[in-house]
Structures are given as structure tokens and as C-alpha cells.
mmCIF file of C-alpha atoms and ligand atoms in Angstrom:
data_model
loop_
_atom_site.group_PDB
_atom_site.id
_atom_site.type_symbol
_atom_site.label_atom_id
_atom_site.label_comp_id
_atom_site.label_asym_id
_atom_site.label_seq_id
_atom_site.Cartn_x
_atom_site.Cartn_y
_atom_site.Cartn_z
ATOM 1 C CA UNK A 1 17.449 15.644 -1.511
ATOM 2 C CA UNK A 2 17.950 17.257 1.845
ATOM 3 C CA UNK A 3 14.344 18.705 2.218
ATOM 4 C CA UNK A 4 12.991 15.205 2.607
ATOM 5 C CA UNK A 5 11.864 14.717 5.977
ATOM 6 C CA UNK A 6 10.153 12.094 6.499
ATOM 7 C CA UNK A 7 10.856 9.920 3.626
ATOM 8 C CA UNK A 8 14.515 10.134 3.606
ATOM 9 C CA UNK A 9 16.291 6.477 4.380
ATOM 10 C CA UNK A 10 18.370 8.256 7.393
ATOM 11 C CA UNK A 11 16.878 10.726 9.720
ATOM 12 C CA UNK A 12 18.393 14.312 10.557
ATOM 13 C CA UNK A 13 21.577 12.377 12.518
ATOM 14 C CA UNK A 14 22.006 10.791 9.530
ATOM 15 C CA UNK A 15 21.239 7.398 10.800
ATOM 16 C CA UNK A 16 19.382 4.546 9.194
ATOM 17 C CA UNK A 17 16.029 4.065 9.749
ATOM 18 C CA UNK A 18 14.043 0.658 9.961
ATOM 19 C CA UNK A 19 12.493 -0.061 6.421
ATOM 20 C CA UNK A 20 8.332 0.945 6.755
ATOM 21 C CA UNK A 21 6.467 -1.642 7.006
ATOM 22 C CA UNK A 22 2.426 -1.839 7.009
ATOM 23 C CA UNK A 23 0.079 -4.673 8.091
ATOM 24 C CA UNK A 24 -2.441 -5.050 5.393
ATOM 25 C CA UNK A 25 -4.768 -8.289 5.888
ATOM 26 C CA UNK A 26 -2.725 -11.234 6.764
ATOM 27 C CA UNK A 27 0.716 -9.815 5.067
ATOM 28 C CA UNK A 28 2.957 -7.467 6.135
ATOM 29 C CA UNK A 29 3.807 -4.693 3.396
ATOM 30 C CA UNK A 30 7.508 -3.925 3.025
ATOM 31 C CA UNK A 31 8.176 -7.532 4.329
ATOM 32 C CA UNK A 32 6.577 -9.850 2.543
ATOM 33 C CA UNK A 33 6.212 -9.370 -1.006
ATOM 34 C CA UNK A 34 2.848 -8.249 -1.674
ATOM 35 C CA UNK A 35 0.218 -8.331 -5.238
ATOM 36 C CA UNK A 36 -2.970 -6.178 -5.854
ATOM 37 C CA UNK A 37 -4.922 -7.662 -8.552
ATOM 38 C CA UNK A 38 -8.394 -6.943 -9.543
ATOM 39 C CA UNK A 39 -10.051 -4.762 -12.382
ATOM 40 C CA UNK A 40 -9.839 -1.575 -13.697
ATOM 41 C CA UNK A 41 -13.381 -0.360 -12.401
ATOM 42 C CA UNK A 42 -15.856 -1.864 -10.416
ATOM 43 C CA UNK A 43 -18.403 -2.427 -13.192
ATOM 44 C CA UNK A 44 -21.003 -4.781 -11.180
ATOM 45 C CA UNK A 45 -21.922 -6.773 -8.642
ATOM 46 C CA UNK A 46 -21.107 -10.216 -10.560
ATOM 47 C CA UNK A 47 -17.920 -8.773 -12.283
ATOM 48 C CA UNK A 48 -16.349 -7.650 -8.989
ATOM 49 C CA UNK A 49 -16.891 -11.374 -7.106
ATOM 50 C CA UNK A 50 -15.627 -12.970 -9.913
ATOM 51 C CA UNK A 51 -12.743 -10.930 -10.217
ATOM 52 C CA UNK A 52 -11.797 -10.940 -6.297
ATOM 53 C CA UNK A 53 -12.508 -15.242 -6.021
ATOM 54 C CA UNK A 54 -10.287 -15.729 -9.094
ATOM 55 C CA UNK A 55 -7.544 -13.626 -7.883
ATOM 56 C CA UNK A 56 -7.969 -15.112 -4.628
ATOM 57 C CA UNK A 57 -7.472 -18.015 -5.650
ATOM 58 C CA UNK A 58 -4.180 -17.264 -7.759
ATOM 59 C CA UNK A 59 -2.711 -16.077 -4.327
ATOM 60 C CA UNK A 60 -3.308 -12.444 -4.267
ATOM 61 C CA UNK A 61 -3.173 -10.488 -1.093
ATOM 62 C CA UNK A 62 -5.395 -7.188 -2.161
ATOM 63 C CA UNK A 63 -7.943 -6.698 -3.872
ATOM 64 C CA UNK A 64 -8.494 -3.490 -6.454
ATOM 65 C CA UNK A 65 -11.042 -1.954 -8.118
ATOM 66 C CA UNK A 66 -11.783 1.614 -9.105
ATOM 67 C CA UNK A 67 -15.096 2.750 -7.668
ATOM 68 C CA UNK A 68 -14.134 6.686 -8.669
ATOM 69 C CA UNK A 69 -12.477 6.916 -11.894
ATOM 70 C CA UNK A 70 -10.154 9.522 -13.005
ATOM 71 C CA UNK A 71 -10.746 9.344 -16.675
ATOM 72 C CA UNK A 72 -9.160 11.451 -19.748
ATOM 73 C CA UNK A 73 -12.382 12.247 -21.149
ATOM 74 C CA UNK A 74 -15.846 13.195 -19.230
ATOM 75 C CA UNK A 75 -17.491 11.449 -21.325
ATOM 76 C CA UNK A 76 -15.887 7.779 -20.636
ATOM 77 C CA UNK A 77 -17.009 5.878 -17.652
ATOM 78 C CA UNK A 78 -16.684 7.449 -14.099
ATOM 79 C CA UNK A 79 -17.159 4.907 -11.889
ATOM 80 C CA UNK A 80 -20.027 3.537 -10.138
ATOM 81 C CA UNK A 81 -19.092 5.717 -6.941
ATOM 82 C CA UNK A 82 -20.756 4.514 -3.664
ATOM 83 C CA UNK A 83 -22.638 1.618 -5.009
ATOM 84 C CA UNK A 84 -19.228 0.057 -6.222
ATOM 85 C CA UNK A 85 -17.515 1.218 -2.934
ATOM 86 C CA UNK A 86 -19.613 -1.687 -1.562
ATOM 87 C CA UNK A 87 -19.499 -4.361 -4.370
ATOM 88 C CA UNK A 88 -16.017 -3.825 -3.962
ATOM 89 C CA UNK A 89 -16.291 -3.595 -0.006
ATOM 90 C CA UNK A 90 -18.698 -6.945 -0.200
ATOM 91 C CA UNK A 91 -16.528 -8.699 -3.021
ATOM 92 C CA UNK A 92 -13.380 -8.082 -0.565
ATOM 93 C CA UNK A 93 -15.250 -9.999 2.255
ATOM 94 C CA UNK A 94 -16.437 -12.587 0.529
ATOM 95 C CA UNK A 95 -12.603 -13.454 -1.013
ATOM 96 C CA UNK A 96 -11.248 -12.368 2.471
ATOM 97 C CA UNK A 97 -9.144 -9.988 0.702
ATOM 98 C CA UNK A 98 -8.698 -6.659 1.901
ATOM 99 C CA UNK A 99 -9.417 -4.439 -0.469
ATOM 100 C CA UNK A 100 -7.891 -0.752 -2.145
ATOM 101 C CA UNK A 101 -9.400 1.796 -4.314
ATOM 102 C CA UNK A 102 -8.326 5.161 -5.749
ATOM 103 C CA UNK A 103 -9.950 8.669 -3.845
ATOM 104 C CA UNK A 104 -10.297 11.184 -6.266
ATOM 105 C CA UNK A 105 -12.083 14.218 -4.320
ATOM 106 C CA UNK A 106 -10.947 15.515 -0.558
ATOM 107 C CA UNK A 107 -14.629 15.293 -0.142
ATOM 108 C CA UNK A 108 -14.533 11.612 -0.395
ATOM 109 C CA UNK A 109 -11.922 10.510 1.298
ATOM 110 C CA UNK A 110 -13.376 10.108 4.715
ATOM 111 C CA UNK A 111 -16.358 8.106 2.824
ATOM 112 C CA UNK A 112 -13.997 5.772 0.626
ATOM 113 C CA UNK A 113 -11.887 5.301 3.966
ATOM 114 C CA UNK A 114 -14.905 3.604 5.762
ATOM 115 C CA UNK A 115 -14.722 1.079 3.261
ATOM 116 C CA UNK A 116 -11.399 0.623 2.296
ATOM 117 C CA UNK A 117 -8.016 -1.077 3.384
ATOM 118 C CA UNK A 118 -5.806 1.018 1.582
ATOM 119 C CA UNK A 119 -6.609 4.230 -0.225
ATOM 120 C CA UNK A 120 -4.964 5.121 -3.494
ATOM 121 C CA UNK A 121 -4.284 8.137 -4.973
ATOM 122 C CA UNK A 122 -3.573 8.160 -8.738
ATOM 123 C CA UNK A 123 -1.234 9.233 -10.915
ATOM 124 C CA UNK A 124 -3.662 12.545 -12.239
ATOM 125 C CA UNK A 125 -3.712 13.442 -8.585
ATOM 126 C CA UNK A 126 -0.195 12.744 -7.134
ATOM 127 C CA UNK A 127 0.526 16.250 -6.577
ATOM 128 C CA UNK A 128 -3.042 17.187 -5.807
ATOM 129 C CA UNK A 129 -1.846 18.459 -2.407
ATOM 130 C CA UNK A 130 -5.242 18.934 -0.438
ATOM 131 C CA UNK A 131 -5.929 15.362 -1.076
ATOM 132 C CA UNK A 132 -2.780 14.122 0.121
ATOM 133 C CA UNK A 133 -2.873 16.245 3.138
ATOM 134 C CA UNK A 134 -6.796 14.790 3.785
ATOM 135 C CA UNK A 135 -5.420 11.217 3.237
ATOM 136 C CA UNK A 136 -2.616 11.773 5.215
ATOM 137 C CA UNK A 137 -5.393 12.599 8.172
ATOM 138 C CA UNK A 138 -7.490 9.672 7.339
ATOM 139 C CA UNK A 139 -5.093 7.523 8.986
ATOM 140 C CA UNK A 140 -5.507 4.556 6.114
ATOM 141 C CA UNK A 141 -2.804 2.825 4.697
ATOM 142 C CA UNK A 142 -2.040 5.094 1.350
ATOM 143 C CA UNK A 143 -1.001 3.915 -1.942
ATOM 144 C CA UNK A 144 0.548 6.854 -4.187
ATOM 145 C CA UNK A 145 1.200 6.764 -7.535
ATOM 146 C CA UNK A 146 3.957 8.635 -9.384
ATOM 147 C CA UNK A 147 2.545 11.678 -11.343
ATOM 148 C CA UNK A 148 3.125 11.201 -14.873
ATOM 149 C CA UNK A 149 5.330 14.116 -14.851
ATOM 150 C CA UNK A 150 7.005 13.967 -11.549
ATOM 151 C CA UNK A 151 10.437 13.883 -10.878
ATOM 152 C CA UNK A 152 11.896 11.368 -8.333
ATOM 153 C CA UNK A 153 12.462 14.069 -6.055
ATOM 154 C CA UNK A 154 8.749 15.215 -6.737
ATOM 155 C CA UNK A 155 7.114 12.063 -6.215
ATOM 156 C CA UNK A 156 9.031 11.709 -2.317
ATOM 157 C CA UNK A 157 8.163 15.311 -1.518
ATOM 158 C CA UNK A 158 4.597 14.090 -2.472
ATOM 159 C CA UNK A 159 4.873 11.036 0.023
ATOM 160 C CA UNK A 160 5.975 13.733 2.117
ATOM 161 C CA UNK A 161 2.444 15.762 2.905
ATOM 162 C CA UNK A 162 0.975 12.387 3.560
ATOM 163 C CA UNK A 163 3.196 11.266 6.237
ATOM 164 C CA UNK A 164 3.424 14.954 7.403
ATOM 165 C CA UNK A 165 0.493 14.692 8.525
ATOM 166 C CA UNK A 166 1.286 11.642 11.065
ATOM 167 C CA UNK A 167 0.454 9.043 8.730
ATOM 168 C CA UNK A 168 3.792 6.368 8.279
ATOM 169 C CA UNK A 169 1.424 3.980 6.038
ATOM 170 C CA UNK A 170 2.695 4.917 2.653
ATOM 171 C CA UNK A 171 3.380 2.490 -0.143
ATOM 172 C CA UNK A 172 4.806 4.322 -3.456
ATOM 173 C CA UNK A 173 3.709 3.159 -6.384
ATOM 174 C CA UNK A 174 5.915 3.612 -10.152
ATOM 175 C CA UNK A 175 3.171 3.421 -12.719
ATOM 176 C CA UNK A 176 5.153 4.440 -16.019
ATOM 177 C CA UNK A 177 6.331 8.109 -16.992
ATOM 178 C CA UNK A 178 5.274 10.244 -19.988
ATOM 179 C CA UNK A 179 8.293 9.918 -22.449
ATOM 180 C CA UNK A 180 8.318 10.388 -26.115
ATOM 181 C CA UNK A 181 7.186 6.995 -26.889
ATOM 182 C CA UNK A 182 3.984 6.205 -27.976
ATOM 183 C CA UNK A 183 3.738 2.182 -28.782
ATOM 184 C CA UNK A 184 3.471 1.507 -24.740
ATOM 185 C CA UNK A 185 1.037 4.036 -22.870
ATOM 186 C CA UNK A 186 3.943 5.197 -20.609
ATOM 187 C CA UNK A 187 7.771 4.313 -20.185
ATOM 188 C CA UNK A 188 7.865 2.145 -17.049
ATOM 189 C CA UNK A 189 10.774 3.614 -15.342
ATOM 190 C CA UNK A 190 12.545 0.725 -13.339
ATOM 191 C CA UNK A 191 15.160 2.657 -12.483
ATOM 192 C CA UNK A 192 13.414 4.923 -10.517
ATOM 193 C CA UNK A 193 12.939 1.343 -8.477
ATOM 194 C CA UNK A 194 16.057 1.078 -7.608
ATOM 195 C CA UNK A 195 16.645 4.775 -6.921
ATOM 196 C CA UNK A 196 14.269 5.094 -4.381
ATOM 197 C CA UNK A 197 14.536 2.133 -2.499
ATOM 198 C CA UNK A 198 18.208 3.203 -1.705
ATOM 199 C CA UNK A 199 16.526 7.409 -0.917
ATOM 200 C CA UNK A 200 13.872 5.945 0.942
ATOM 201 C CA UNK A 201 12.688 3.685 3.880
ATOM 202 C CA UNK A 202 9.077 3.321 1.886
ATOM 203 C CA UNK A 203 7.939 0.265 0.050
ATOM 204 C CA UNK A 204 7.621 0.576 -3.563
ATOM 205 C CA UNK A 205 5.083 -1.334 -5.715
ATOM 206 C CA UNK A 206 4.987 -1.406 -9.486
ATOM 207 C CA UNK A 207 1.908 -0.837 -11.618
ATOM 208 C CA UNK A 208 2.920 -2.558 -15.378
ATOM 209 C CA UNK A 209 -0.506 -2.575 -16.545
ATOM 210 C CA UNK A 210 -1.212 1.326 -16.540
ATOM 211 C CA UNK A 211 2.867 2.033 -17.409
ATOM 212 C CA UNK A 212 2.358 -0.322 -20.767
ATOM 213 C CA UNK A 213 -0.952 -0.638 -21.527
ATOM 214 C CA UNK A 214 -0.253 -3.445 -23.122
ATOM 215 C CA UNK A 215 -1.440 -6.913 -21.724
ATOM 216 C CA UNK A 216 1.310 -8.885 -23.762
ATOM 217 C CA UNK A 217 3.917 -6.738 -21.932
ATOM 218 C CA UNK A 218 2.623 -7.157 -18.066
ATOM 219 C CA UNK A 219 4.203 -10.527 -18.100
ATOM 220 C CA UNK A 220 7.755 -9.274 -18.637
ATOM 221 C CA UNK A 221 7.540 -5.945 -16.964
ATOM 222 C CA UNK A 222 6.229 -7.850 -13.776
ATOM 223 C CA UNK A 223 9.170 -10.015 -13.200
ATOM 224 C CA UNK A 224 11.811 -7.365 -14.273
ATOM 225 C CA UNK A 225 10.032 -4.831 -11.349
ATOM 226 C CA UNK A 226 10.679 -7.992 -9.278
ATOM 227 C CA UNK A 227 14.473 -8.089 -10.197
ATOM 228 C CA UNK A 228 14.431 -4.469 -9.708
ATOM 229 C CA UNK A 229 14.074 -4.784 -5.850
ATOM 230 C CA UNK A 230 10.012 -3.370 -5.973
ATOM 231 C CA UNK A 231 7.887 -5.017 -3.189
ATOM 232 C CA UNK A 232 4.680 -5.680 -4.476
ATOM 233 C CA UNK A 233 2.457 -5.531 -7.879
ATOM 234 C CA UNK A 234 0.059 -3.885 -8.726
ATOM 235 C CA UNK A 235 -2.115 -5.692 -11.926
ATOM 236 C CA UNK A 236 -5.225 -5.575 -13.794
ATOM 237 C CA UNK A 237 -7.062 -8.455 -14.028
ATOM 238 C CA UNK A 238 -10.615 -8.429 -15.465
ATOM 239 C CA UNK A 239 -13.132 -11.738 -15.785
ATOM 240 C CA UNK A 240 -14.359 -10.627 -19.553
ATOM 241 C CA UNK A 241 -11.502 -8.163 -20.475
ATOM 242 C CA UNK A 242 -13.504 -7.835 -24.013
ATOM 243 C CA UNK A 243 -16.457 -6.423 -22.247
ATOM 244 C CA UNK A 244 -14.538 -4.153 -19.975
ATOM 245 C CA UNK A 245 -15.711 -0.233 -19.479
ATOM 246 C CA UNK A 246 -11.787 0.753 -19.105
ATOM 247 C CA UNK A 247 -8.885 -0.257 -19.764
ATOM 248 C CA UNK A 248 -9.936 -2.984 -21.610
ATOM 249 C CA UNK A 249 -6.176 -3.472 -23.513
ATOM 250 C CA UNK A 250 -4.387 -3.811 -20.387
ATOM 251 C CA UNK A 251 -6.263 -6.055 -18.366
ATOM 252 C CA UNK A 252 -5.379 -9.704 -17.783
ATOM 253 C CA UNK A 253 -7.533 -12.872 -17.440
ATOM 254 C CA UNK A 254 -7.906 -14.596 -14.870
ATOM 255 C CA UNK A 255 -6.023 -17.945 -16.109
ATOM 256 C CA UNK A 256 -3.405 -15.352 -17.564
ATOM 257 C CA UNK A 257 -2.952 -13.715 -13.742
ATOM 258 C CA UNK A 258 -2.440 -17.477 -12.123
ATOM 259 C CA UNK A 259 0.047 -18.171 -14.750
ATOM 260 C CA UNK A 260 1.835 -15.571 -14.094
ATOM 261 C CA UNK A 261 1.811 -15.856 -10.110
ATOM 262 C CA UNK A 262 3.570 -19.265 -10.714
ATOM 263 C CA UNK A 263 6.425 -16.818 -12.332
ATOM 264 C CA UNK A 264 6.152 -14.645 -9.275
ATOM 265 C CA UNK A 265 7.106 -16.879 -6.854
ATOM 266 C CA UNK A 266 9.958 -18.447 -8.930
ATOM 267 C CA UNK A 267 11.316 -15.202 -9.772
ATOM 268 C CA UNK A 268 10.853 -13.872 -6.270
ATOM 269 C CA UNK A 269 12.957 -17.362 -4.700
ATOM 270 C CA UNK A 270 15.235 -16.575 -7.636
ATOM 271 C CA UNK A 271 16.282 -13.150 -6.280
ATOM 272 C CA UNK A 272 16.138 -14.493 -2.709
ATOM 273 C CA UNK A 273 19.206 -16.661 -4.058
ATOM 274 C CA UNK A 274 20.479 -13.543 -5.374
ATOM 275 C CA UNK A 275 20.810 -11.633 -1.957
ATOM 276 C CA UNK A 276 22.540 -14.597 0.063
HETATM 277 C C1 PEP B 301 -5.646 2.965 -11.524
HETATM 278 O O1 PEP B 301 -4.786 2.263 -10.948
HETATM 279 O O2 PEP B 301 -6.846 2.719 -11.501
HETATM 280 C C2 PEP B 301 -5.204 4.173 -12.256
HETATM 281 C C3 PEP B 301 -6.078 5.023 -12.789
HETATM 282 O O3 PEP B 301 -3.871 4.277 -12.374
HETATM 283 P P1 PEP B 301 -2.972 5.603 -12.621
HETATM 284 O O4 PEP B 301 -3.445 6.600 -11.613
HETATM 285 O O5 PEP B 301 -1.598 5.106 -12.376
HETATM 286 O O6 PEP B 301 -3.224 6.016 -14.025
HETATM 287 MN MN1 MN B 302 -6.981 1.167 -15.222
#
């Protein structure tokens, strides 16, 4: 993988370089270990708060919620657009979490980057290239998803045309792979985890709710990710999942997401042991 840049773990004298790392709201990204929580779409006012207080609470450090959503169909929900930009925007605030959401359209990005903390670009779009080049100018912290069909190799050079652009502030995100299989809605590919953190100086998160699908399964897929060396989560969490306008399956509650912090942090001082 000679072609990479930017992203490569050495530069062109092939020396180290310093592991990226981003100041998001009180953490550091790439340091400390990091979990976006928060629902699938921003649905209303009401929904979002309670979603950002009880994940708040349970020790996140960023909040999510799709205000532009990249569905299968046209005819499932889209989003609420700019009026959920700022339920998220006022949601964040009144948590005091900073807050991430996915861009969809180059035409939006300089909009959703008023609002948010980090911008994310999904899976559908990772090799949208205009919109990574536009994000890459926006200057925002960046969250990029693998494509569903991207190589390793693809998914760097995609990291690539963001920080091309003079934009260091990107977190790579493995969100499950199109496989065969159909029981889980993608094959969360954990080794790609480990592959990349030894290609590249970049943090990488992992995303088990959209790479299962599966809320039973976000549970053991978050605390293998965290034995896999990824540093941060990314993880649905929903107040009513029942009543949810997406995603509905994968989504945990709130009492579900605490429980399963308390496993964070013991798994996360586990592999601390591991390193010494
Ligand atoms: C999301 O995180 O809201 C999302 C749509 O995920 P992905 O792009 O990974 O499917
Ligand atoms: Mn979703």
C-alpha cells in the first residue's frame, strides 16, 4: 500500500509517525477510549433529549443521531433534515455532549458543519468522492465509515481525499462488510481492526449495531472490537426502540447501554493489563 500518503503509519522516510489524535469535547480521540451512543434518527424533540441525558448519564462522550438519512428505500424515513440538525444540536447542549451526525449531500455539508462536532459520512457514501473532498475542506472532525464493499486498501485511500485536503481529523469507522451471510445484516470484520491500526496512524472506531443488526449481538461484538485494539464505539441506543422509525432491531435501551458501559470499562482495564 505504497500510494497511501497521508494515512500510511510511516511517512515517505519511512519513519513512524505520532498516532492522530483529535480533541472532541472533553476527550481526546485516539487517546482515550472514546463511545458514540444515541439513536438511529433524530425522530423528535423529546426522543432526542431523552436519548442524549440517558447516554449521558451511562458515560458516553458523543452524542449521535441521524438528521439526513441514507435509507435503502425512498419510501422509508429520510430524516427530519434541518429541524433535527437542531434537536440534535440543542439535545447535545443540554447533555453537554458534543454531538455527530452523518452528511449525505456536498450541498450540506457546510450547513450540517455549523452544527456539528464531528461529521460522518456513511457507509453508502464512503467512496462518494466529492463529499469527502467537501468534508475534507470543512475542517470538522470526520468520521468515515467503511463502504460495504471496500477493500482495506479502499477504505484508507478513501481517508485519503479527506485529509488531502488539509484535514488530519479523521476517525475510521468498521461498520460490517457485505459477505454471503444473511442471519447478521453484515459480517463485522474485526480483523480489518487489527490490520489497520498496524497500516495506519488513524483511530479506528467500531459500529456493531449497523455490522449485526442484531441488538442481542452488540453486547459481544462491542467487547471483542475492544480486544481487537479499536478506539472507540459507535452504538445505537434508542428510548422506545419499539416505536423507532429505523433501525428499530438494532437499537439498544437505555438500561441495556449502561449495562453494557460497566463491561466497557472492565474490558477496557482488562486489555490495559494485557499491554503491560
Ligand atoms: C448510521 O450510522 O446512521 C448509518 C447509516 O450507518 P452506515 O452508514 O454504517 O450504514
Ligand atoms: Mn441506523
Amino acid at each position: 500500500m505504497k500510494d497511501l500518503k497521508y494515512t500510511s503509519i510511516t511517512d515517505e522516510m519511512d519513519c513512524k509517525r505520532d498516532k492522530t489524535e483529535i480533541k472532541i469535547g472533553d476527550i481526546i480521540v485516539g487517546k482515550d477510549f472514546c463511545v458514540i451512543a444515541g439513536p438511529c434518527s433524530v425522530e423528535a424533540q423529546e426522543q432526542i433529549l431523552k436519548a442524549a441525558l440517558a447516554v449521558k448519564k451511562a458515560g458516553a462522550n458523543i452524542l449521535r443521531g441521524g438528521a439526513y438519512k441514507p435509507r435503502t428505500s425512498p419510501y422509508s424515513f429520510q430524516g427530519l433534515g434541518k429541524v433535527g440538525l437542531k434537536y440534535l444540536y440543542d439535545a447535545g447542549k443540554q447533555a453537554g455532549l458534543p454531538i455527530i451526525t452523518e452528511v449525505v449531500d456536498t450541498r450540506d455539508v457546510y450547513l450540517v458543519a455549523e452544527y456539528a462536532d464531528v461529521l460522518q459520512i456513511g457507509a453508502r457514501n464512503a467512496q462518494n468522492f466529492s463529499l469527502l473532498t467537501e468534508v475534507g475542506r470543512a475542517g470538522k472532525p470526520v468520521l468515515l465509515k467503511r463502504g460495504m464493499n471496500s477493500t482495506i486498501e479502499e477504505w484508507l485511500n478513501c481517508a485519503e481525499y479527506i485529509l488531502e485536503q488539509g484535514n488530519p481529523k479523521v476517525i475510521l469507522c468498521e461498520r460490517g462488510i457485505r459477505t454471503y451471510e444473511t442471519y447478521t445484516r453484515n459480517t463485522l470484520d474485526l480483523s480489518a481492526v487489527a490490520a489497520v491500526k498496524n497500516l495506519s496512524h488513524l483511530p479506528v472506531f467500531v459500529d456493531p449495531s449497523h455490522a449485526t443488526g442484531r441488538r442481542e449481538m452488540i453486547r459481544p461484538m462491542s467487547l471483542s472490537a475492544i480486544i481487537a485494539g479499536c478506539d472507540g464505539l459507535e452504538i445505537e441506543v434508542h428510548p422506545d426502540p419499539k416505536t423507532a422509525l429505523s433501525d428499530a432491531e438494532q437499537q439498544l435501551l437505555p438500561g441495556q447501554f449502561e449495562a453494557l458501559m460497566e463491561d466497557v470499562r472492565m474490558t477496557l482495564e482488562f486489555r490495559d493489563r494485557l499491554k503491560k
